[in-house]
Amino acid sequence: QVRLVESGGGSVQAGESLRLACEIAPYYYSRGCLAWFRETPGNEREGVACIDADDESTFYLDSVVGRFAISRDNDKKMVYLQMNDLKAEDTAMYYCAAGLRGPGPKYGGNWVAAHFGEWSQGTQVTVSS
């Protein structure tokens, strides 16, 4: 049973924008912090953005603050990542994640990859400089 289905991604020039979308199964949509991660070869999967299920408070990786925005559509059970002013260093495979175990960032907890139980299939984002 597929619980997270991702769409979007692609290849763009530096300075351009992309939007990623993720449809999340209802059971996971209303729990914890829904997040976007990214991964490059040889590196750990890093958290990019997280949005709390209760109050929609948001948390971001420092390097994307002011450029990326996470949002959600409660009617459609969707989470989005709007990525503006993309840079070559944003090139990565992007994943959405749900099923957070633990208190999450709103309560001072971590939101590292190991704390999430459900993942999308991933989509490649390539930014050319």
Coordinates of N, CA, C and O in Angstrom, one line a residue:
Q1 N 0.9 -1.2 0.0 CA 0.0 0.0 0.0 C 0.9 1.2 0.0 O 1.7 1.4 0.9
V2 N 0.7 2.1 -1.0 CA 1.5 3.3 -1.1 C 0.9 4.4 -0.3 O -0.3 4.7 -0.4
R3 N 1.7 4.9 0.6 CA 1.1 5.9 1.6 C 1.5 7.3 1.2 O 0.8 8.3 1.7
L4 N 2.6 7.5 0.5 CA 3.0 8.8 0.1 C 3.3 8.8 -1.4 O 4.2 8.0 -1.8
V5 N 2.7 9.7 -2.2 CA 2.9 9.7 -3.6 C 3.4 11.1 -4.0 O 2.7 12.1 -3.8
E6 N 4.6 11.2 -4.5 CA 5.2 12.5 -4.8 C 5.1 12.8 -6.3 O 5.1 11.9 -7.2
S7 N 5.1 14.1 -6.6 CA 5.1 14.6 -8.0 C 5.9 15.9 -8.1 O 6.1 16.6 -7.0
G8 N 6.3 16.2 -9.2 CA 7.1 17.5 -9.4 C 8.5 17.1 -9.7 O 8.9 16.0 -10.0
G9 N 9.4 18.1 -9.5 CA 10.8 17.9 -9.8 C 11.1 18.2 -11.2 O 10.2 18.5 -12.0
G10 N 12.4 18.0 -11.6 CA 12.8 18.2 -13.0 C 14.1 19.0 -13.0 O 14.8 19.1 -12.0
S11 N 14.4 19.5 -14.2 CA 15.7 20.2 -14.4 C 15.4 21.7 -14.7 O 14.6 22.0 -15.6
V12 N 16.1 22.6 -14.0 CA 15.9 24.0 -14.2 C 17.2 24.7 -14.2 O 18.3 24.1 -13.8
Q13 N 17.2 26.0 -14.6 CA 18.4 26.8 -14.5 C 18.4 27.5 -13.1 O 17.4 27.7 -12.4
A14 N 19.6 27.8 -12.7 CA 19.8 28.6 -11.4 C 18.9 29.8 -11.4 O 18.8 30.5 -12.4
G15 N 18.2 30.1 -10.3 CA 17.4 31.2 -10.2 C 15.9 30.9 -10.5 O 15.0 31.8 -10.2
E16 N 15.7 29.8 -11.1 CA 14.3 29.4 -11.4 C 13.6 28.7 -10.2 O 14.2 28.5 -9.2
S17 N 12.3 28.4 -10.5 CA 11.5 27.8 -9.4 C 11.0 26.4 -9.8 O 10.8 26.1 -11.0
L18 N 10.7 25.6 -8.8 CA 10.0 24.4 -8.9 C 9.1 24.2 -7.7 O 9.3 24.7 -6.6
R19 N 8.0 23.4 -7.9 CA 7.1 23.0 -6.8 C 7.0 21.5 -6.8 O 6.7 20.9 -7.8
L20 N 7.2 20.9 -5.6 CA 7.0 19.5 -5.4 C 5.7 19.3 -4.6 O 5.3 20.2 -3.8
A21 N 5.0 18.2 -4.9 CA 3.8 17.9 -4.2 C 3.8 16.5 -3.7 O 4.5 15.6 -4.3
C22 N 3.1 16.3 -2.6 CA 3.1 14.9 -2.1 C 1.7 14.7 -1.5 O 1.2 15.4 -0.6
E23 N 1.1 13.6 -2.0 CA -0.2 13.2 -1.4 C 0.1 12.2 -0.3 O 0.8 11.2 -0.6
I24 N -0.5 12.4 0.8 CA -0.3 11.6 2.0 C -1.5 10.9 2.5 O -2.6 11.5 2.6
A25 N -1.4 9.6 2.8 CA -2.5 8.8 3.3 C -3.1 9.5 4.5 O -2.3 10.0 5.4
P26 N -4.4 9.6 4.7 CA -5.0 10.3 5.8 C -4.5 9.9 7.2 O -4.3 10.8 8.0
Y27 N -4.2 8.7 7.4 CA -3.7 8.3 8.7 C -2.4 9.0 9.1 O -2.2 9.4 10.2
Y28 N -1.5 9.2 8.1 CA -0.3 9.9 8.4 C -0.3 11.4 8.3 O 0.5 12.1 8.8
Y29 N -1.3 11.9 7.6 CA -1.4 13.3 7.3 C -1.6 14.1 8.5 O -1.1 15.2 8.7
S30 N -2.3 13.6 9.5 CA -2.7 14.4 10.7 C -1.8 14.1 11.9 O -2.1 14.5 13.0
R31 N -0.7 13.5 11.6 CA 0.2 13.2 12.7 C 1.6 13.8 12.6 O 2.2 13.7 11.5
G32 N 2.1 14.4 13.7 CA 3.4 14.8 13.7 C 3.8 16.0 12.7 O 2.9 16.8 12.5
C33 N 5.0 15.9 12.3 CA 5.5 17.0 11.4 C 5.7 16.3 10.0 O 6.4 15.3 9.9
L34 N 5.1 16.8 9.0 CA 5.3 16.3 7.6 C 6.5 17.0 7.0 O 6.6 18.3 7.1
A35 N 7.3 16.3 6.3 CA 8.6 16.9 6.0 C 9.0 16.6 4.6 O 8.5 15.7 3.9
W36 N 10.0 17.4 4.1 CA 10.7 17.2 2.9 C 12.2 17.0 3.2 O 12.7 17.8 4.0
F37 N 12.8 16.0 2.6 CA 14.2 15.7 2.7 C 14.8 15.7 1.4 O 14.1 15.6 0.3
R38 N 16.1 15.8 1.4 CA 16.9 15.6 0.1 C 18.1 14.8 0.3 O 18.7 14.8 1.5
E39 N 18.6 14.2 -0.7 CA 19.8 13.3 -0.6 C 20.6 13.4 -1.9 O 20.1 13.4 -3.0
T40 N 21.9 13.5 -1.7 CA 22.9 13.5 -2.8 C 23.8 12.3 -2.6 O 24.0 11.8 -1.4
P41 N 24.4 11.8 -3.7 CA 25.2 10.6 -3.5 C 26.3 10.8 -2.5 O 27.0 11.8 -2.5
G42 N 26.4 9.8 -1.6 CA 27.5 9.8 -0.6 C 27.2 10.6 0.6 O 28.0 10.7 1.5
N43 N 26.0 11.2 0.7 CA 25.7 12.1 1.8 C 24.4 11.6 2.5 O 23.6 10.9 1.9
E44 N 24.3 11.9 3.7 CA 23.1 11.5 4.5 C 21.9 12.3 4.0 O 22.0 13.5 3.5
R45 N 20.7 11.7 4.1 CA 19.5 12.4 3.8 C 19.2 13.5 4.8 O 19.3 13.3 6.0
E46 N 19.1 14.8 4.3 CA 18.9 15.9 5.2 C 17.5 16.5 5.1 O 16.9 16.6 4.1
G47 N 17.1 17.0 6.3 CA 15.8 17.6 6.3 C 15.8 19.0 5.7 O 16.7 19.8 6.1
V48 N 14.9 19.3 4.9 CA 14.8 20.6 4.2 C 13.7 21.4 4.8 O 13.9 22.6 5.1
A49 N 12.5 20.9 5.1 CA 11.4 21.6 5.6 C 10.5 20.7 6.3 O 10.3 19.5 5.9
C50 N 9.8 21.2 7.3 CA 8.8 20.4 8.1 C 7.7 21.3 8.5 O 7.9 22.4 8.9
I51 N 6.5 20.8 8.4 CA 5.3 21.5 8.8 C 4.5 20.7 9.8 O 4.2 19.5 9.5
D52 N 4.1 21.3 10.9 CA 3.5 20.6 12.0 C 2.0 20.3 11.6 O 1.3 21.2 11.0
A53 N 1.5 19.1 12.0 CA 0.2 18.7 11.6 C -0.9 19.5 12.4 O -2.0 19.7 11.9
D54 N -0.6 20.0 13.6 CA -1.6 20.6 14.4 C -1.7 22.1 14.1 O -2.8 22.6 13.8
D55 N -0.6 22.8 14.2 CA -0.7 24.3 14.1 C 0.0 24.9 12.9 O 0.2 26.1 12.8
E56 N 0.5 24.0 12.0 CA 1.2 24.4 10.8 C 2.4 25.2 11.0 O 2.9 25.9 10.1
S57 N 3.0 25.1 12.2 CA 4.3 25.8 12.4 C 5.3 25.1 11.5 O 5.2 23.9 11.2
T58 N 6.3 25.9 11.0 CA 7.2 25.4 10.0 C 8.7 25.5 10.4 O 9.0 26.4 11.3
F59 N 9.5 24.6 9.9 CA 10.9 24.6 10.3 C 11.7 24.3 9.0 O 11.2 23.6 8.1
Y60 N 12.8 25.0 8.9 CA 13.6 24.9 7.6 C 15.1 24.7 7.9 O 15.7 25.1 8.9
L61 N 15.7 24.0 6.9 CA 17.1 24.0 6.8 C 17.7 25.4 6.6 O 17.1 26.1 5.8
D62 N 18.7 25.8 7.3 CA 19.2 27.1 7.2 C 19.5 27.6 5.8 O 19.1 28.7 5.4
S63 N 20.0 26.7 4.9 CA 20.4 27.2 3.6 C 19.2 27.4 2.7 O 19.4 28.0 1.6
V64 N 18.0 27.1 3.1 CA 16.8 27.3 2.2 C 15.9 28.3 2.7 O 14.9 28.7 2.1
V65 N 16.2 28.9 3.9 CA 15.3 29.9 4.5 C 15.2 31.1 3.5 O 16.2 31.6 3.0
G66 N 14.0 31.5 3.3 CA 13.8 32.7 2.4 C 13.6 32.3 1.0 O 13.2 33.1 0.2
R67 N 13.9 31.0 0.6 CA 13.8 30.6 -0.7 C 12.8 29.5 -0.9 O 12.1 29.4 -1.9
F68 N 12.7 28.6 0.1 CA 11.7 27.5 0.0 C 10.6 27.7 1.0 O 10.8 28.4 2.0
A69 N 9.4 27.2 0.6 CA 8.3 27.3 1.5 C 7.5 26.0 1.5 O 7.1 25.5 0.4
I70 N 7.2 25.5 2.7 CA 6.4 24.3 2.8 C 5.0 24.7 3.2 O 4.8 25.6 3.9
S71 N 4.0 24.0 2.6 CA 2.6 24.3 2.9 C 1.8 23.0 2.7 O 2.3 22.0 2.3
R72 N 0.6 23.1 3.1 CA -0.3 21.9 3.1 C -1.7 22.2 2.7 O -2.1 23.4 2.9
D73 N -2.4 21.3 2.1 CA -3.8 21.5 1.7 C -4.6 20.4 2.5 O -4.5 19.2 2.1
N74 N -5.3 20.8 3.5 CA -6.0 19.8 4.4 C -7.1 19.0 3.6 O -7.4 17.9 4.0
D75 N -7.7 19.7 2.7 CA -8.8 19.0 2.0 C -8.3 17.9 1.1 O -8.9 16.9 0.9
K76 N -7.2 18.2 0.4 CA -6.6 17.2 -0.5 C -5.6 16.3 0.1 O -5.1 15.4 -0.5
K77 N -5.2 16.5 1.4 CA -4.2 15.7 2.1 C -2.9 15.8 1.3 O -2.2 14.8 1.0
M78 N -2.5 17.0 0.9 CA -1.3 17.3 0.2 C -0.3 18.1 0.9 O -0.7 19.0 1.7
V79 N 0.9 17.9 0.7 CA 2.0 18.8 1.2 C 2.8 19.2 0.0 O 3.1 18.4 -0.9
Y80 N 3.2 20.5 0.1 CA 3.9 21.1 -1.1 C 5.3 21.7 -0.6 O 5.4 22.1 0.6
L81 N 6.2 21.7 -1.5 CA 7.4 22.4 -1.3 C 7.7 23.4 -2.5 O 8.0 22.9 -3.6
Q82 N 7.5 24.6 -2.2 CA 7.8 25.6 -3.3 C 9.2 26.0 -3.2 O 9.7 26.5 -2.1
M83 N 10.0 25.9 -4.2 CA 11.4 26.1 -4.2 C 11.7 27.3 -5.2 O 11.5 27.1 -6.4
N84 N 12.1 28.4 -4.7 CA 12.4 29.6 -5.5 C 13.9 29.8 -5.5 O 14.6 29.4 -4.6
D85 N 14.3 30.6 -6.4 CA 15.7 31.0 -6.5 C 16.7 29.8 -6.3 O 17.6 29.8 -5.5
L86 N 16.4 28.8 -7.1 CA 17.1 27.5 -6.9 C 18.6 27.7 -7.3 O 19.0 28.5 -8.2
K87 N 19.4 27.0 -6.6 CA 20.9 27.0 -6.7 C 21.4 25.7 -7.1 O 20.7 24.6 -6.8
A88 N 22.6 25.6 -7.7 CA 23.2 24.3 -8.1 C 23.3 23.4 -6.9 O 23.1 22.2 -7.0
E89 N 23.5 23.9 -5.7 CA 23.7 23.1 -4.5 C 22.4 22.5 -4.0 O 22.3 21.7 -3.1
D90 N 21.2 22.9 -4.6 CA 20.0 22.3 -4.3 C 19.7 21.0 -5.1 O 18.7 20.3 -4.8
T91 N 20.6 20.8 -6.0 CA 20.4 19.5 -6.8 C 20.5 18.3 -5.9 O 21.4 18.1 -5.1
A92 N 19.5 17.5 -6.0 CA 19.4 16.3 -5.1 C 18.1 15.5 -5.5 O 17.3 15.9 -6.3
M93 N 18.0 14.3 -4.9 CA 16.8 13.6 -4.9 C 16.0 14.1 -3.7 O 16.5 14.1 -2.6
Y94 N 14.7 14.4 -3.9 CA 13.9 15.0 -2.9 C 12.8 13.9 -2.5 O 12.2 13.3 -3.4
Y95 N 12.5 13.8 -1.2 CA 11.5 12.9 -0.7 C 10.6 13.6 0.3 O 11.0 14.5 1.0
C96 N 9.4 13.2 0.3 CA 8.5 13.7 1.4 C 8.4 12.6 2.4 O 8.6 11.4 2.1
A97 N 8.2 12.9 3.6 CA 8.2 12.0 4.7 C 7.1 12.2 5.7 O 6.7 13.4 6.0
A98 N 6.6 11.2 6.3 CA 5.6 11.2 7.3 C 5.8 10.1 8.4 O 6.8 9.4 8.3
G99 N 4.9 10.0 9.3 CA 5.1 9.0 10.3 C 6.2 9.3 11.3 O 7.0 8.4 11.6
L100 N 6.3 10.6 11.7 CA 7.4 11.0 12.7 C 7.2 10.3 14.0 O 6.2 10.2 14.6
R101 N 8.3 9.7 14.5 CA 8.4 9.1 15.8 C 9.1 10.1 16.8 O 10.2 10.5 16.5
G102 N 8.4 10.4 17.8 CA 9.0 11.3 18.8 C 8.3 12.7 18.8 O 7.4 12.9 18.0
P103 N 8.8 13.6 19.6 CA 8.0 14.9 19.8 C 8.1 15.8 18.6 O 7.2 16.7 18.4
G104 N 9.1 15.8 17.8 CA 9.2 16.6 16.6 C 9.7 18.0 17.0 O 9.9 18.4 18.2
P105 N 10.0 18.8 16.0 CA 10.7 20.1 16.2 C 9.9 21.1 17.0 O 10.4 22.0 17.7
K106 N 8.6 21.0 17.0 CA 7.7 22.0 17.7 C 8.0 21.9 19.2 O 7.9 22.9 20.0
Y107 N 8.4 20.7 19.7 CA 8.6 20.5 21.1 C 10.1 20.3 21.3 O 10.5 19.8 22.4
G108 N 10.9 20.8 20.4 CA 12.4 20.8 20.6 C 13.0 19.4 20.2 O 14.2 19.2 20.5
G109 N 12.2 18.5 19.6 CA 12.8 17.3 19.2 C 13.4 17.4 17.8 O 13.3 18.4 17.1
N110 N 14.1 16.3 17.4 CA 14.7 16.3 16.1 C 13.8 15.8 15.0 O 12.7 15.2 15.3
W111 N 14.1 16.2 13.8 CA 13.4 15.7 12.7 C 14.3 15.2 11.6 O 14.3 15.5 10.5
V112 N 15.2 14.3 12.1 CA 16.1 13.6 11.2 C 15.5 12.4 10.5 O 14.4 12.0 10.9
A113 N 16.1 12.0 9.4 CA 15.5 11.0 8.6 C 15.1 9.7 9.4 O 14.1 9.1 9.1
A114 N 16.0 9.3 10.3 CA 15.7 8.1 11.1 C 14.5 8.1 11.9 O 14.0 7.1 12.3
H115 N 13.9 9.3 12.1 CA 12.7 9.4 13.0 C 11.4 9.3 12.2 O 10.3 9.4 12.7
F116 N 11.5 9.2 10.8 CA 10.3 9.1 10.0 C 10.2 7.7 9.5 O 11.1 7.1 9.1
G117 N 8.9 7.2 9.5 CA 8.7 5.9 9.1 C 8.1 5.7 7.7 O 8.2 4.6 7.1
E118 N 7.7 6.7 7.0 CA 7.0 6.6 5.7 C 7.7 7.6 4.8 O 7.9 8.8 5.1
W119 N 7.9 7.1 3.6 CA 8.7 7.9 2.6 C 8.0 7.8 1.2 O 7.4 6.7 0.8
S120 N 8.2 8.9 0.4 CA 7.7 8.8 -1.0 C 8.8 8.1 -1.8 O 9.9 7.8 -1.3
Q121 N 8.5 8.0 -3.1 CA 9.4 7.3 -4.0 C 10.6 8.2 -4.4 O 11.6 7.6 -4.8
G122 N 10.5 9.5 -4.2 CA 11.6 10.4 -4.5 C 11.5 11.0 -5.9 O 11.0 10.3 -6.8
T123 N 12.0 12.2 -6.1 CA 12.0 12.8 -7.4 C 13.3 13.6 -7.5 O 13.7 14.3 -6.5
Q124 N 13.8 13.6 -8.7 CA 15.1 14.3 -8.9 C 14.9 15.8 -9.2 O 14.0 16.1 -10.0
V125 N 15.7 16.6 -8.5 CA 15.7 18.0 -8.9 C 17.1 18.3 -9.3 O 18.1 18.1 -8.5
T126 N 17.3 18.9 -10.5 CA 18.6 19.2 -11.0 C 18.6 20.7 -11.4 O 17.8 21.2 -12.1
V127 N 19.6 21.4 -10.8 CA 19.7 22.9 -11.1 C 21.0 23.1 -11.7 O 22.1 22.8 -11.2
S128 N 21.0 23.7 -12.9 CA 22.2 24.0 -13.7 C 22.6 25.5 -13.5 O 21.7 26.3 -13.5
S129 N 23.8 25.7 -13.2 CA 24.3 27.1 -13.0 C 24.8 27.7 -14.3 O 24.9 27.0 -15.3

